[in-house]
């Protein structure tokens, strides 16, 4: 994978998967990410070798099927979408009857209990960033059209840049809260469709966003960036012995601009010599969003187990 250039699928079309996430399922890597063209919100690609990417579908659009909202931010919304009006309300929420909304940082996990693929994402109303909600969608297959279940504020808290992390049969949703000042860690319900408990509030007042979590040799790591809009900044990492335990202080990761990138997710790949971890990030172009590109770098570890990256023009993932 070449760094800092536009990527194309196997049909020769530009690949749209910013702020995304990869899910490995039944021998395929599925790459979900933001697609801001027309009425599209999320697109899906798949690859067997992490080099050649086949376009599969637009996973979420303004015309996607909807379901009644089960999790609601407030009572007023509950009355608004009651009964037969539920689908109409969600279509409006997805931009069907007003301006295009913003859907950012889609992440997908497979729930073995229900057999559903569950997508979590950051939702804003398209006019401003005041809603600060998470949103949920589900699908029976990894590469089908997802059904949208609506957006909400977890336990009444703001929720912006976000990620998912699965640890055995337990999944966590991590998102920026309190106007991005803090990072909240939520343990999800068994079906992955709701937050079960807020288990941590991390680095209050540090303004960390774009979280990405991975586990190596029993230790948990979280990457994040500072809040500087579209401009890149110094990345940082922290570690813990458990997701719900005490996290370390923040340590520097990458150079002063994290090689002009912002974390999207960390991809673990098992090879003949063991497990490797790859930092996959966005190189944003805020003035020309569609000129934004991607960064792929292998995460290295020093003798103390501290993660670091070094820049290279290309990276072999598979």
Coordinates of C-alpha atoms in Angstrom, one line a residue:
X1 CA 0.0 0.0 0.0
X2 CA 1.5 3.3 -1.1
X3 CA 1.3 6.2 1.3
X4 CA -0.2 9.6 0.6
X5 CA -1.7 8.7 -2.8
X6 CA -5.3 8.1 -3.9
X7 CA -6.3 4.4 -3.9
X8 CA -8.4 2.6 -6.5
X9 CA -10.6 -0.5 -6.3
X10 CA -10.3 -3.4 -8.7
X11 CA -12.7 -1.7 -11.2
X12 CA -10.4 1.3 -11.3
X13 CA -12.7 3.6 -9.3
X14 CA -11.4 5.8 -6.5
X15 CA -11.7 4.1 -3.1
X16 CA -13.7 6.1 -0.5
X17 CA -13.1 4.8 3.0
X18 CA -11.9 7.6 5.3
X19 CA -12.1 7.5 9.0
X20 CA -12.8 3.8 8.6
X21 CA -12.3 0.4 10.0
X22 CA -11.4 -3.1 8.7
X23 CA -13.2 -6.3 9.8
X24 CA -11.7 -9.8 9.1
X25 CA -14.5 -12.3 8.5
X26 CA -14.4 -15.7 6.8
X27 CA -11.2 -15.1 5.0
X28 CA -11.9 -11.6 3.8
X29 CA -10.9 -8.2 5.1
X30 CA -13.9 -5.8 4.9
X31 CA -12.9 -2.1 4.8
X32 CA -15.7 0.4 5.8
X33 CA -15.3 4.1 5.6
X34 CA -16.8 7.5 4.9
X35 CA -18.1 8.1 1.4
X36 CA -19.4 11.7 1.1
X37 CA -20.5 11.5 -2.5
X38 CA -24.1 12.2 -3.5
X39 CA -26.5 10.6 -0.9
X40 CA -23.9 8.1 0.3
X41 CA -22.5 7.9 3.9
X42 CA -20.6 4.6 4.2
X43 CA -19.1 2.3 1.5
X44 CA -17.6 -1.2 1.9
X45 CA -14.7 -2.9 0.1
X46 CA -13.2 -6.3 0.6
X47 CA -9.8 -7.9 0.0
X48 CA -8.2 -11.3 0.6
X49 CA -4.6 -10.0 0.4
X50 CA -4.9 -6.4 1.8
X51 CA -3.7 -5.1 -1.6
X52 CA -6.5 -5.5 -4.1
X53 CA -9.8 -4.0 -3.0
X54 CA -13.1 -5.0 -4.5
X55 CA -16.0 -2.5 -4.1
X56 CA -19.0 -4.4 -2.5
X57 CA -21.7 -1.9 -1.8
X58 CA -22.7 1.4 -0.3
X59 CA -23.4 0.2 3.2
X60 CA -25.3 3.2 4.4
X61 CA -27.1 5.9 2.4
X62 CA -29.9 8.4 2.9
X63 CA -32.2 5.8 1.3
X64 CA -31.1 2.9 3.5
X65 CA -33.8 0.8 5.2
X66 CA -34.7 2.0 8.7
X67 CA -36.0 0.5 12.0
X68 CA -37.8 2.1 14.9
X69 CA -35.3 3.8 17.2
X70 CA -35.0 1.7 20.4
X71 CA -32.4 3.9 22.1
X72 CA -33.5 7.5 22.4
X73 CA -31.7 10.7 23.6
X74 CA -34.7 12.3 25.2
X75 CA -38.5 11.9 25.7
X76 CA -39.4 14.5 23.1
X77 CA -37.7 12.4 20.4
X78 CA -39.4 9.3 21.8
X79 CA -42.8 10.9 21.2
X80 CA -41.8 12.3 17.8
X81 CA -40.9 8.9 16.4
X82 CA -43.6 6.8 18.1
X83 CA -45.5 4.2 16.2
X84 CA -45.8 4.5 12.4
X85 CA -43.8 7.7 12.3
X86 CA -40.6 6.0 13.3
X87 CA -39.3 5.3 9.8
X88 CA -40.3 8.8 8.7
X89 CA -38.3 10.4 11.5
X90 CA -35.2 8.4 10.8
X91 CA -35.3 9.1 7.1
X92 CA -35.5 12.8 8.1
X93 CA -32.6 12.3 10.5
X94 CA -30.6 10.7 7.7
X95 CA -31.1 13.7 5.4
X96 CA -34.1 12.6 3.4
X97 CA -36.1 15.7 4.1
X98 CA -33.5 18.3 4.9
X99 CA -29.8 19.0 4.3
X100 CA -27.3 16.2 4.2
X101 CA -26.2 15.0 7.6
X102 CA -22.6 14.1 8.6
X103 CA -21.7 10.4 9.3
X104 CA -18.1 10.0 10.4
X105 CA -15.8 7.2 11.6
X106 CA -17.9 4.1 10.9
X107 CA -16.8 1.0 12.7
X108 CA -18.2 -2.5 12.3
X109 CA -18.1 -5.7 14.5
X110 CA -19.7 -9.1 14.1
X111 CA -22.0 -10.1 17.0
X112 CA -21.8 -13.8 17.4
X113 CA -24.8 -13.9 19.7
X114 CA -27.3 -12.4 17.2
X115 CA -25.4 -13.1 13.9
X116 CA -25.6 -9.4 13.0
X117 CA -22.9 -7.1 11.8
X118 CA -23.2 -3.9 13.9
X119 CA -22.0 -0.5 12.8
X120 CA -21.4 2.4 15.2
X121 CA -20.5 5.9 13.9
X122 CA -20.5 9.6 14.8
X123 CA -23.7 11.5 13.8
X124 CA -24.2 15.3 13.2
X125 CA -27.2 17.0 11.7
X126 CA -25.4 18.5 8.8
X127 CA -26.0 22.1 9.9
X128 CA -23.7 22.2 12.9
X129 CA -21.8 20.0 15.3
X130 CA -24.2 20.5 18.2
X131 CA -25.9 17.0 18.2
X132 CA -22.7 15.1 19.0
X133 CA -24.4 11.7 18.9
X134 CA -23.4 8.2 18.1
X135 CA -25.5 6.2 15.6
X136 CA -26.1 2.5 15.1
X137 CA -26.9 0.3 12.0
X138 CA -27.1 -3.5 11.5
X139 CA -26.9 -6.0 8.6
X140 CA -27.2 -9.7 8.2
X141 CA -24.0 -9.8 6.0
X142 CA -20.8 -7.9 6.1
X143 CA -21.3 -6.4 2.6
X144 CA -25.0 -5.7 2.4
X145 CA -27.0 -2.6 2.9
X146 CA -27.3 -1.8 6.6
X147 CA -30.5 -1.0 8.4
X148 CA -30.3 2.3 10.3
X149 CA -31.4 2.4 13.9
X150 CA -31.0 6.1 14.7
X151 CA -28.7 8.2 16.8
X152 CA -28.5 9.1 20.5
X153 CA -26.3 10.6 23.2
X154 CA -24.9 7.7 25.4
X155 CA -26.2 8.3 28.9
X156 CA -26.8 11.9 27.8
X157 CA -23.2 12.6 27.0
X158 CA -21.8 14.1 23.8
X159 CA -20.2 11.6 21.4
X160 CA -18.0 12.6 18.5
X161 CA -14.8 10.9 17.2
X162 CA -15.2 7.2 18.0
X163 CA -14.0 3.7 17.6
X164 CA -15.0 0.1 18.5
X165 CA -12.9 -2.6 20.1
X166 CA -13.8 -6.2 20.7
X167 CA -12.1 -8.2 23.5
X168 CA -13.3 -11.8 23.4
X169 CA -17.1 -11.7 23.8
X170 CA -17.1 -8.1 25.2
X171 CA -17.1 -5.0 23.0
X172 CA -16.3 -1.4 23.8
X173 CA -17.3 1.9 22.3
X174 CA -14.8 4.8 22.8
X175 CA -15.8 8.3 21.9
X176 CA -14.8 11.9 22.5
X177 CA -17.2 13.6 25.0
X178 CA -17.7 17.0 26.7
X179 CA -16.8 19.1 23.6
X180 CA -13.9 16.7 22.9
X181 CA -12.3 17.4 26.3
X182 CA -12.5 13.8 27.5
X183 CA -12.6 10.3 26.0
X184 CA -15.3 8.0 27.4
X185 CA -15.1 4.2 27.3
X186 CA -18.4 2.4 27.2
X187 CA -18.9 -1.4 27.5
X188 CA -21.6 -2.4 25.1
X189 CA -24.7 -4.6 25.7
X190 CA -24.4 -8.2 24.6
X191 CA -26.1 -7.6 21.3
X192 CA -23.8 -4.5 20.6
X193 CA -26.8 -2.3 20.0
X194 CA -26.6 -0.2 23.2
X195 CA -24.2 1.1 25.8
X196 CA -24.3 -1.1 28.9
X197 CA -22.1 1.0 31.2
X198 CA -19.6 3.9 31.0
X199 CA -16.5 2.2 32.5
X200 CA -13.9 5.0 32.1
X201 CA -13.5 8.7 31.5
X202 CA -9.9 9.2 30.2
X203 CA -7.5 12.2 30.2
X204 CA -10.0 14.9 31.2
X205 CA -9.3 18.2 29.6
X206 CA -6.6 16.7 27.3
X207 CA -8.8 17.1 24.1
X208 CA -7.9 13.7 22.5
X209 CA -9.8 12.5 19.5
X210 CA -9.5 9.8 16.7
X211 CA -9.0 7.0 19.2
X212 CA -7.7 3.6 17.9
X213 CA -7.4 0.6 20.2
X214 CA -5.5 -2.7 19.9
X215 CA -4.2 -5.5 22.2
X216 CA -0.8 -7.0 22.1
X217 CA 0.6 -9.7 24.4
X218 CA -2.1 -9.1 27.0
X219 CA -1.6 -5.3 27.1
X220 CA -4.1 -2.8 25.7
X221 CA -3.0 0.3 23.7
X222 CA -4.8 3.3 22.6
X223 CA -3.7 5.8 20.0
X224 CA -5.2 9.3 19.6
X225 CA -4.6 12.8 18.2
X226 CA -5.1 16.2 19.6
X227 CA -8.0 18.4 18.5
X228 CA -6.7 20.7 15.7
X229 CA -9.5 20.4 13.1
X230 CA -8.2 19.2 9.8
X231 CA -4.6 20.1 10.6
X232 CA -2.3 17.1 11.7
X233 CA -0.7 17.1 15.1
X234 CA 1.5 15.1 17.4
X235 CA 0.0 11.7 18.1
X236 CA 0.1 10.0 21.5
X237 CA -0.3 6.5 22.9
X238 CA -1.2 5.1 26.3
X239 CA -1.5 1.6 27.7
X240 CA -3.4 -0.4 30.3
X241 CA -3.6 -3.9 31.7
X242 CA -7.4 -4.0 31.0
X243 CA -9.9 -1.9 29.1
X244 CA -11.6 -1.0 32.3
X245 CA -8.5 -0.6 34.4
X246 CA -6.1 2.3 34.9
X247 CA -4.6 3.8 31.8
X248 CA -1.1 5.2 31.6
X249 CA -0.1 8.8 30.9
X250 CA 0.0 9.9 27.3
X251 CA 3.3 9.3 25.4
X252 CA 4.5 10.7 22.1
X253 CA 3.7 8.7 18.9
X254 CA 5.2 9.5 15.5
X255 CA 6.7 12.9 14.7
X256 CA 5.2 16.4 15.5
X257 CA 2.5 15.8 12.9
X258 CA 2.3 12.0 13.1
X259 CA 3.7 12.1 9.5
X260 CA 0.8 14.4 8.5
X261 CA -1.9 11.9 9.5
X262 CA -4.6 11.2 12.0
X263 CA -5.4 7.7 13.3
X264 CA -8.4 5.8 11.8
X265 CA -7.7 2.3 13.3
X266 CA -5.1 -0.3 14.0
X267 CA -5.2 -3.5 12.0
X268 CA -3.8 -6.7 13.5
X269 CA -2.5 -9.2 10.9
X270 CA -1.3 -12.7 11.7
X271 CA 1.6 -13.9 9.6
X272 CA 3.9 -16.9 9.7
X273 CA 6.2 -15.2 12.2
X274 CA 3.4 -14.0 14.5
X275 CA 1.0 -11.1 14.9
X276 CA 1.8 -7.7 13.3
X277 CA 0.0 -4.4 13.9
X278 CA -0.5 -1.6 11.3
X279 CA -1.3 2.0 11.9
X280 CA -3.9 3.0 9.3
X281 CA -4.6 6.7 9.1
X282 CA -6.0 9.5 7.1
X283 CA -4.0 12.3 5.6
X284 CA -6.7 14.9 5.5
X285 CA -7.0 17.8 3.0
X286 CA -9.6 20.0 4.7
X287 CA -9.9 22.5 1.9
X288 CA -10.4 19.7 -0.7
X289 CA -11.8 16.7 1.2
X290 CA -11.8 14.4 -1.8
X291 CA -8.0 15.0 -2.2
X292 CA -7.4 13.4 1.3
X293 CA -5.4 10.2 1.2
X294 CA -4.3 7.3 3.4
X295 CA -1.3 6.3 5.5
X296 CA -0.2 2.7 6.3
X297 CA 2.7 2.1 8.7
X298 CA 3.7 -1.0 10.7
X299 CA 3.8 -0.3 14.4
X300 CA 7.1 -1.4 16.0
X301 CA 7.8 -2.0 19.6
X302 CA 10.9 -1.3 21.7
X303 CA 12.3 -3.7 24.3
X304 CA 10.0 -2.2 26.9
X305 CA 6.9 -2.8 24.7
X306 CA 6.5 0.8 23.8
X307 CA 4.9 1.3 20.3
X308 CA 6.4 3.6 17.7
X309 CA 6.3 4.2 13.9
X310 CA 8.8 5.2 11.3
X311 CA 7.8 6.7 8.0
X312 CA 8.1 4.8 4.7
X313 CA 6.7 5.5 1.3
X314 CA 4.9 2.1 1.2
X315 CA 3.9 -0.7 3.5
X316 CA 3.3 -4.4 2.9
X317 CA 0.2 -5.4 4.9
X318 CA -0.4 -9.0 3.8

